[in-house]
CSV table of C-alpha atoms and ligand atoms in Angstrom, one decimal:
chain,number,residue,atom,x,y,z
A,1,MET,CA,99.6,94.3,121.2
A,2,LYS,CA,96.4,93.7,119.5
A,3,ILE,CA,97.3,93.1,115.9
A,4,LEU,CA,95.0,92.8,112.7
A,5,VAL,CA,96.5,90.5,110.0
A,6,THR,CA,95.1,90.8,106.6
A,7,GLY,CA,95.7,87.8,104.6
A,8,GLY,CA,96.4,85.8,107.8
A,9,ALA,CA,95.1,82.4,106.3
A,10,GLY,CA,97.7,82.6,103.7
A,11,TYR,CA,101.5,81.2,103.5
A,12,ILE,CA,103.3,84.0,105.1
A,13,GLY,CA,100.4,85.7,107.0
A,14,SER,CA,99.7,82.1,108.8
A,15,ILE,CA,103.1,82.0,109.9
A,16,CYS,CA,103.4,85.5,111.2
A,17,VAL,CA,100.2,85.0,113.1
A,18,GLU,CA,101.6,81.8,114.6
A,19,GLN,CA,104.9,83.8,115.6
A,20,LEU,CA,102.6,86.7,117.2
A,21,LEU,CA,100.6,84.5,119.2
A,22,ASP,CA,103.6,82.6,120.6
A,23,LEU,CA,104.8,86.0,121.6
A,24,GLY,CA,101.4,86.8,123.6
A,25,HIS,CA,100.0,89.3,121.1
A,26,GLU,CA,96.5,89.2,120.2
A,27,VAL,CA,95.8,88.6,116.7
A,28,ILE,CA,92.7,89.3,114.7
A,29,VAL,CA,92.8,87.8,111.0
A,30,PHE,CA,90.9,89.3,108.3
A,31,ASP,CA,90.8,87.2,105.2
A,32,ASN,CA,88.4,86.5,102.2
A,33,PHE,CA,89.7,82.9,101.7
A,34,THR,CA,90.2,83.4,97.9
A,35,GLU,CA,93.9,82.3,98.4
A,36,GLY,CA,94.1,81.3,102.2
A,37,HIS,CA,92.8,78.2,103.9
A,38,LYS,CA,90.9,78.0,107.1
A,39,ASN,CA,93.0,75.6,108.4
A,40,ALA,CA,95.9,77.7,108.2
A,41,ILE,CA,94.8,79.8,110.8
A,42,ASP,CA,95.9,79.2,114.4
A,43,PRO,CA,92.9,78.5,116.6
A,44,ARG,CA,94.1,81.2,119.2
A,45,ALA,CA,93.6,83.8,116.7
A,46,HIS,CA,90.3,85.7,116.0
A,47,LEU,CA,88.9,85.4,112.6
A,48,ILE,CA,86.9,87.9,110.6
A,49,VAL,CA,85.9,86.8,107.0
A,50,GLY,CA,85.9,90.0,104.9
A,51,GLU,CA,86.7,91.5,101.9
A,52,LEU,CA,89.1,94.6,101.2
A,53,GLN,CA,87.4,95.5,98.1
A,54,HIS,CA,84.8,96.6,100.3
A,55,ARG,CA,85.4,99.8,102.3
A,56,ASP,CA,82.7,99.1,104.8
A,57,SER,CA,83.8,95.4,105.3
A,58,ILE,CA,87.3,96.4,106.4
A,59,GLY,CA,86.1,99.7,107.8
A,60,ALA,CA,83.8,97.8,110.3
A,61,ALA,CA,86.4,95.3,111.4
A,62,LEU,CA,88.8,98.2,112.4
A,63,THR,CA,86.1,100.2,114.2
A,64,ASP,CA,85.1,97.1,116.0
A,65,MET,CA,88.6,95.6,117.0
A,66,LYS,CA,90.4,98.8,117.6
A,67,PRO,CA,94.0,97.2,116.9
A,68,ASP,CA,97.2,99.0,117.7
A,69,ALA,CA,98.8,97.6,114.6
A,70,VAL,CA,97.9,96.3,111.3
A,71,MET,CA,100.0,93.7,109.2
A,72,HIS,CA,98.9,93.7,105.5
A,73,PHE,CA,99.5,90.6,103.7
A,74,ALA,CA,96.4,90.1,101.6
A,75,ALA,CA,97.4,90.4,98.1
A,76,ASN,CA,97.5,88.6,94.7
A,77,ALA,CA,101.1,87.7,94.2
A,78,LEU,CA,101.7,85.8,90.8
A,79,VAL,CA,103.8,87.4,88.4
A,80,GLY,CA,102.4,85.5,85.4
A,81,GLU,CA,98.9,86.1,86.3
A,82,SER,CA,99.4,89.7,86.7
A,83,MET,CA,100.7,89.9,83.1
A,84,GLN,CA,97.1,88.2,82.0
A,85,ASN,CA,94.9,90.2,84.2
A,86,PRO,CA,96.5,93.4,85.7
A,87,SER,CA,93.1,94.6,86.7
A,88,LYS,CA,92.9,92.2,89.4
A,89,TYR,CA,96.4,93.0,90.6
A,90,PHE,CA,95.8,96.7,90.8
A,91,ARG,CA,92.4,96.5,92.3
A,92,ASN,CA,93.1,93.9,94.9
A,93,ASN,CA,96.6,95.4,96.0
A,94,VAL,CA,96.2,98.9,95.3
A,95,TYR,CA,92.6,99.8,95.8
A,96,GLY,CA,91.9,97.1,98.5
A,97,GLY,CA,95.1,98.3,100.4
A,98,MET,CA,94.0,101.8,100.3
A,99,ASN,CA,90.5,100.8,101.8
A,100,LEU,CA,92.5,99.4,104.6
A,101,LEU,CA,94.8,102.5,105.1
A,102,ASP,CA,91.6,104.8,105.0
A,103,GLY,CA,89.9,102.6,107.5
A,104,MET,CA,93.1,102.9,109.6
A,105,ILE,CA,93.2,106.4,109.4
A,106,GLU,CA,89.7,107.0,110.3
A,107,ASN,CA,90.1,104.8,113.4
A,108,GLY,CA,93.4,106.4,114.4
A,109,VAL,CA,95.3,103.3,114.1
A,110,LYS,CA,98.8,104.5,113.0
A,111,ARG,CA,101.2,101.5,113.0
A,112,PHE,CA,101.5,99.5,109.6
A,113,VAL,CA,103.7,96.5,108.4
A,114,PHE,CA,103.6,95.8,104.5
A,115,SER,CA,104.4,93.0,102.6
A,116,SER,CA,106.3,94.1,99.7
A,117,THR,CA,108.3,92.4,97.3
A,118,CYS,CA,111.7,92.6,95.3
A,119,ALA,CA,109.6,92.5,92.3
A,120,THR,CA,109.2,96.1,92.8
A,121,PHE,CA,113.0,96.6,91.3
A,122,GLY,CA,112.7,94.6,88.1
A,123,PRO,CA,116.0,93.4,86.6
A,124,PRO,CA,118.8,94.9,88.9
A,125,GLU,CA,121.8,96.9,87.7
A,126,ARG,CA,123.8,95.0,90.1
A,127,VAL,CA,123.5,92.4,92.8
A,128,PRO,CA,123.1,92.5,96.1
A,129,ILE,CA,119.9,94.6,95.6
A,130,ASP,CA,120.1,97.4,98.2
A,131,GLU,CA,117.4,100.0,98.9
A,132,SER,CA,119.2,102.5,96.8
A,133,LEU,CA,118.9,100.8,93.5
A,134,PRO,CA,116.0,102.3,91.1
A,135,GLN,CA,112.7,100.5,91.3
A,136,ARG,CA,111.6,99.5,87.7
A,137,PRO,CA,109.0,96.8,87.9
A,138,ILE,CA,108.4,94.6,84.8
A,139,ASN,CA,105.1,93.2,85.5
A,140,PRO,CA,101.7,94.6,87.1
A,141,TYR,CA,102.4,92.6,90.3
A,142,GLY,CA,105.6,94.4,91.2
A,143,GLU,CA,104.1,97.7,90.0
A,144,SER,CA,101.0,97.2,92.1
A,145,LYS,CA,103.2,96.8,95.2
A,146,LEU,CA,105.5,99.8,94.3
A,147,MET,CA,102.6,102.0,93.9
A,148,PHE,CA,101.4,101.0,97.3
A,149,GLU,CA,104.9,101.8,98.7
A,150,LYS,CA,104.4,105.3,97.2
A,151,ILE,CA,100.9,105.6,98.9
A,152,LEU,CA,102.5,104.7,102.1
A,153,ARG,CA,104.8,107.3,102.0
A,154,TRP,CA,102.2,110.2,101.5
A,155,TYR,CA,99.9,108.7,104.2
A,156,ASP,CA,103.0,109.1,106.5
A,157,GLU,CA,103.7,112.6,105.7
A,158,ILE,CA,100.0,113.5,105.6
A,159,HIS,CA,98.5,111.3,108.1
A,160,GLY,CA,101.4,110.4,110.3
A,161,LEU,CA,101.2,106.7,109.5
A,162,LYS,CA,104.0,104.8,110.8
A,163,PHE,CA,104.9,102.0,108.3
A,164,VAL,CA,107.6,99.3,107.5
A,165,SER,CA,107.5,98.0,104.0
A,166,LEU,CA,109.4,94.7,103.8
A,167,ARG,CA,110.5,93.6,100.3
A,168,TYR,CA,110.8,89.9,100.6
A,169,PHE,CA,112.8,87.8,98.3
A,170,ASN,CA,111.9,84.2,97.9
A,171,ALA,CA,110.0,83.1,100.9
A,172,ALA,CA,110.5,79.3,101.7
A,173,GLY,CA,110.2,76.6,104.4
A,174,ALA,CA,107.6,75.9,107.1
A,175,THR,CA,107.1,75.7,110.6
A,176,GLU,CA,105.9,72.6,112.5
A,177,LYS,CA,102.2,73.5,112.1
A,178,TYR,CA,102.0,75.8,109.0
A,179,GLY,CA,103.5,75.8,105.7
A,180,GLU,CA,103.1,76.4,101.9
A,181,ASP,CA,99.8,75.4,100.0
A,182,HIS,CA,99.0,77.4,97.0
A,183,ARG,CA,95.7,76.9,95.2
A,184,CYS,CA,97.8,77.2,91.9
A,185,GLU,CA,101.3,76.2,92.6
A,186,THR,CA,103.9,77.7,90.6
A,187,HIS,CA,106.9,78.1,93.2
A,188,LEU,CA,109.8,76.1,92.6
A,189,ILE,CA,110.5,74.4,96.2
A,190,PRO,CA,106.7,73.0,96.4
A,191,ASN,CA,106.7,72.0,93.1
A,192,VAL,CA,109.9,69.9,93.5
A,193,LEU,CA,108.7,68.5,96.8
A,194,LYS,CA,105.7,67.4,94.9
A,195,VAL,CA,107.8,65.1,92.8
A,196,ALA,CA,109.5,63.8,95.6
A,197,LEU,CA,106.0,62.9,97.2
A,198,GLY,CA,105.3,61.0,94.1
A,199,GLN,CA,102.5,63.5,93.1
A,200,LYS,CA,104.2,64.7,90.0
A,201,SER,CA,106.4,62.9,87.4
A,202,HIS,CA,109.0,65.6,87.0
A,203,VAL,CA,109.8,69.2,87.6
A,204,GLU,CA,110.4,71.7,84.8
A,205,ILE,CA,113.3,74.1,84.8
A,206,TYR,CA,112.3,77.5,83.2
A,207,GLY,CA,115.6,78.4,81.2
A,208,THR,CA,119.1,76.9,81.4
A,209,ASP,CA,120.6,79.6,79.2
A,210,TYR,CA,121.1,82.2,81.6
A,211,GLU,CA,124.3,83.9,82.3
A,212,THR,CA,124.8,82.2,85.6
A,213,PRO,CA,127.3,79.4,86.5
A,214,ASP,CA,125.0,76.5,85.8
A,215,GLY,CA,122.4,78.3,83.4
A,216,THR,CA,119.6,78.3,85.7
A,217,CYS,CA,118.1,81.4,87.3
A,218,ILE,CA,119.6,82.4,90.9
A,219,ARG,CA,117.4,83.3,93.8
A,220,ASP,CA,117.7,84.3,97.6
A,221,TYR,CA,115.7,81.9,99.4
A,222,ILE,CA,114.6,83.2,103.0
A,223,HIS,CA,113.2,80.8,105.4
A,224,ILE,CA,109.6,81.8,106.5
A,225,VAL,CA,110.5,82.2,110.3
A,226,ASP,CA,113.4,84.6,109.6
A,227,LEU,CA,111.0,86.5,107.7
A,228,ALA,CA,108.2,86.7,110.5
A,229,GLN,CA,110.9,87.7,112.9
A,230,ALA,CA,111.5,90.6,110.6
A,231,HIS,CA,108.0,91.6,111.0
A,232,LEU,CA,107.9,91.4,114.6
A,233,LEU,CA,110.7,93.6,114.8
A,234,ALA,CA,108.9,96.0,112.1
A,235,LEU,CA,106.3,96.4,114.9
A,236,GLU,CA,108.7,98.0,117.2
A,237,ALA,CA,110.2,100.1,114.6
A,238,LYS,CA,110.7,104.0,115.5
A,239,GLU,CA,110.6,105.5,111.9
A,240,SER,CA,108.9,104.6,108.6
A,241,ALA,CA,111.3,102.4,106.1
A,242,PHE,CA,111.5,100.3,103.4
A,243,TYR,CA,113.6,97.5,103.9
A,244,ASN,CA,115.0,94.7,101.6
A,245,LEU,CA,114.9,91.2,103.1
A,246,GLY,CA,116.8,88.1,101.9
A,247,THR,CA,119.9,86.3,103.4
A,248,GLY,CA,122.1,87.7,100.9
A,249,GLY,CA,123.0,84.2,99.5
A,250,GLY,CA,122.1,82.8,95.9
A,251,THR,CA,120.8,79.5,95.2
A,252,SER,CA,120.3,78.3,91.6
A,253,VAL,CA,117.2,76.2,90.3
A,254,ARG,CA,119.5,73.3,89.9
A,255,GLU,CA,121.1,73.7,93.1
A,256,VAL,CA,117.5,73.8,94.8
A,257,ILE,CA,116.6,70.5,93.0
A,258,ALA,CA,119.8,69.1,94.4
A,259,ALA,CA,119.2,70.2,97.9
A,260,CYS,CA,115.6,68.4,97.7
A,261,GLU,CA,117.0,65.3,96.3
A,262,LYS,CA,119.7,65.2,99.2
A,263,VAL,CA,117.0,65.9,102.0
A,264,THR,CA,114.1,63.9,100.7
A,265,GLY,CA,116.5,61.0,99.6
A,266,LYS,CA,114.3,60.9,96.2
A,267,LYS,CA,115.6,61.3,92.5
A,268,ILE,CA,114.0,64.4,91.0
A,269,PRO,CA,113.3,63.8,87.3
A,270,VAL,CA,113.7,67.2,85.5
A,271,VAL,CA,112.5,68.5,82.0
A,272,GLU,CA,114.3,71.5,80.6
A,273,LYS,CA,111.8,74.2,79.3
A,274,PRO,CA,112.4,77.6,77.8
A,275,ARG,CA,112.5,80.7,80.1
A,276,ARG,CA,109.5,81.9,81.9
A,277,PRO,CA,108.6,85.6,80.7
A,278,GLY,CA,109.7,87.9,83.4
A,279,ASP,CA,112.1,86.1,85.4
A,280,PRO,CA,115.4,88.1,85.9
A,281,PRO,CA,118.5,85.9,85.8
A,282,ARG,CA,119.6,86.9,89.3
A,283,LEU,CA,117.7,88.3,92.4
A,284,ILE,CA,119.8,88.6,95.6
A,285,ALA,CA,119.2,90.7,98.3
A,286,SER,CA,121.1,93.0,100.7
A,287,SER,CA,119.6,93.2,104.0
A,288,ALA,CA,122.4,95.5,105.6
A,289,LYS,CA,119.8,98.0,106.2
A,290,ILE,CA,117.4,96.2,108.4
A,291,GLN,CA,120.0,94.2,110.0
A,292,ARG,CA,121.7,97.7,110.9
A,293,ASP,CA,118.2,99.4,111.9
A,294,LEU,CA,116.4,96.9,113.4
A,295,GLY,CA,118.9,94.2,114.3
A,296,TRP,CA,117.4,91.5,112.2
A,297,LYS,CA,119.7,88.4,111.7
A,298,PRO,CA,118.6,85.5,109.5
A,299,LYS,CA,119.0,82.0,111.3
A,300,PHE,CA,118.5,79.7,108.4
A,301,GLN,CA,121.5,80.3,105.9
A,302,SER,CA,121.5,77.1,104.2
A,303,ILE,CA,119.2,76.0,101.5
A,304,GLU,CA,119.1,72.6,102.9
A,305,LYS,CA,117.7,73.6,106.0
A,306,ILE,CA,115.1,75.8,104.4
A,307,VAL,CA,113.9,72.6,102.5
A,308,GLU,CA,114.1,70.3,105.4
A,309,SER,CA,111.5,72.3,107.1
A,310,ALA,CA,109.4,72.5,104.1
A,311,TRP,CA,109.8,68.8,103.5
A,312,ALA,CA,109.0,67.9,107.1
A,313,TRP,CA,105.7,70.2,106.5
A,314,HIS,CA,104.8,68.4,103.1
A,315,VAL,CA,105.4,65.1,104.3
A,316,LYS,CA,102.8,65.7,107.1
A,317,HIS,CA,100.3,67.5,104.9
A,318,PRO,CA,100.7,65.8,101.5
A,319,GLN,CA,97.4,67.0,100.2
A,320,GLY,CA,98.0,70.6,101.9
A,321,TYR,CA,95.3,72.2,104.0
A,322,ARG,CA,92.3,70.2,102.2
A,323,ASP,CA,90.1,73.3,102.8
B,401,UDP,N1,111.2,77.8,88.6
B,401,UDP,C1,111.3,76.6,87.8
B,401,UDP,N2,110.4,75.7,87.7
B,401,UDP,C2,109.3,75.8,88.6
B,401,UDP,C3,108.9,76.9,89.1
B,401,UDP,C4,110.0,77.8,89.3
B,401,UDP,O1,112.4,76.4,87.1
B,401,UDP,O2,108.4,74.8,88.6
B,401,UDP,C5,112.1,78.9,88.6
B,401,UDP,C6,111.6,80.1,88.1
B,401,UDP,O3,111.8,80.2,86.7
B,401,UDP,C7,112.6,81.1,88.9
B,401,UDP,C8,113.0,80.3,90.3
B,401,UDP,O4,112.6,78.9,89.8
B,401,UDP,O5,113.7,81.3,88.1
B,401,UDP,C9,111.9,80.7,91.5
B,401,UDP,O6,110.7,80.7,91.0
B,401,UDP,P1,109.7,80.9,92.1
B,401,UDP,O7,108.3,80.7,91.3
B,401,UDP,O8,109.8,80.0,93.1
B,401,UDP,O9,109.6,82.2,92.6
B,401,UDP,P2,109.9,83.8,92.2
B,401,UDP,O10,111.4,84.1,91.9
B,401,UDP,O11,109.3,83.7,90.7
B,401,UDP,O12,109.1,84.8,93.0
């Protein structure tokens, strides 16, 4: 297939691009490089530097390339920033995404895989979180992704757009070539690994008084290759659907830090801080639906394996992508 990947220079997008190319697909990356990196793009991919906010920019890319399908990763994805600057999130994640969808419809492109998030749920009534739970986001980031999910439903009903929306839990890990390098790093695992690399003196733990066994937040960390695998299966899906995507296992902040100490052999000093606003205590996915419908199965079930792959990448790229 010929696949246009928006945000193909970002963390998750770049690894999906690599996996698509390995399977023999033709890939066009569409990225504006506000978050992504030039060196994160597999050289086998075709690159278009463009802007989703400009309808003509994405429209022309779709008309020129006539892809069979689109994978849409380009978005802003920081909860904290979205609480400071909601406009940025609604403009990029909703309006930018709509320009893409409209360009697809105009060009007869009807297959779409969307990068959604567990943040569309907000604090859950129960875990694991399955698709039947109500979606009540508590920040503009989650709201923007939920708004886009609702738009997708209508584009399917009215225009016949076939979509799969994948609600990721905590993406982590790396492949041999591509890994996690955010310009502003807020995520736990890369921040802990920066301490192991000697680039930071300590890691902060945001909240130690949660109602969890060790008092720190529990998350469902999913390896980036397992996540990419779900996108490949989604390309073949017969029906439009929303799927939650995690391993179903929960790991606390302290357990992540312990795994990093074990994998790196370095002591990680910690400083305990107050809770970070907007952090639910426990987010764990039920991925039963995607396992049943698409036959997806995660290969990396242990946090240590996930951290090992991330560490190998960080050791090779101590300064990240350098662009
Ligand atoms: N966290 C932390 N210190 C950090 C970064 C994150 O204690 O330097 C915590 C954060 O409060 C959350 C968990 O680690 O409970 C995972 O956070 P991350 O930002 O990696 O992902 P999120 O779950 O927010 O998408």
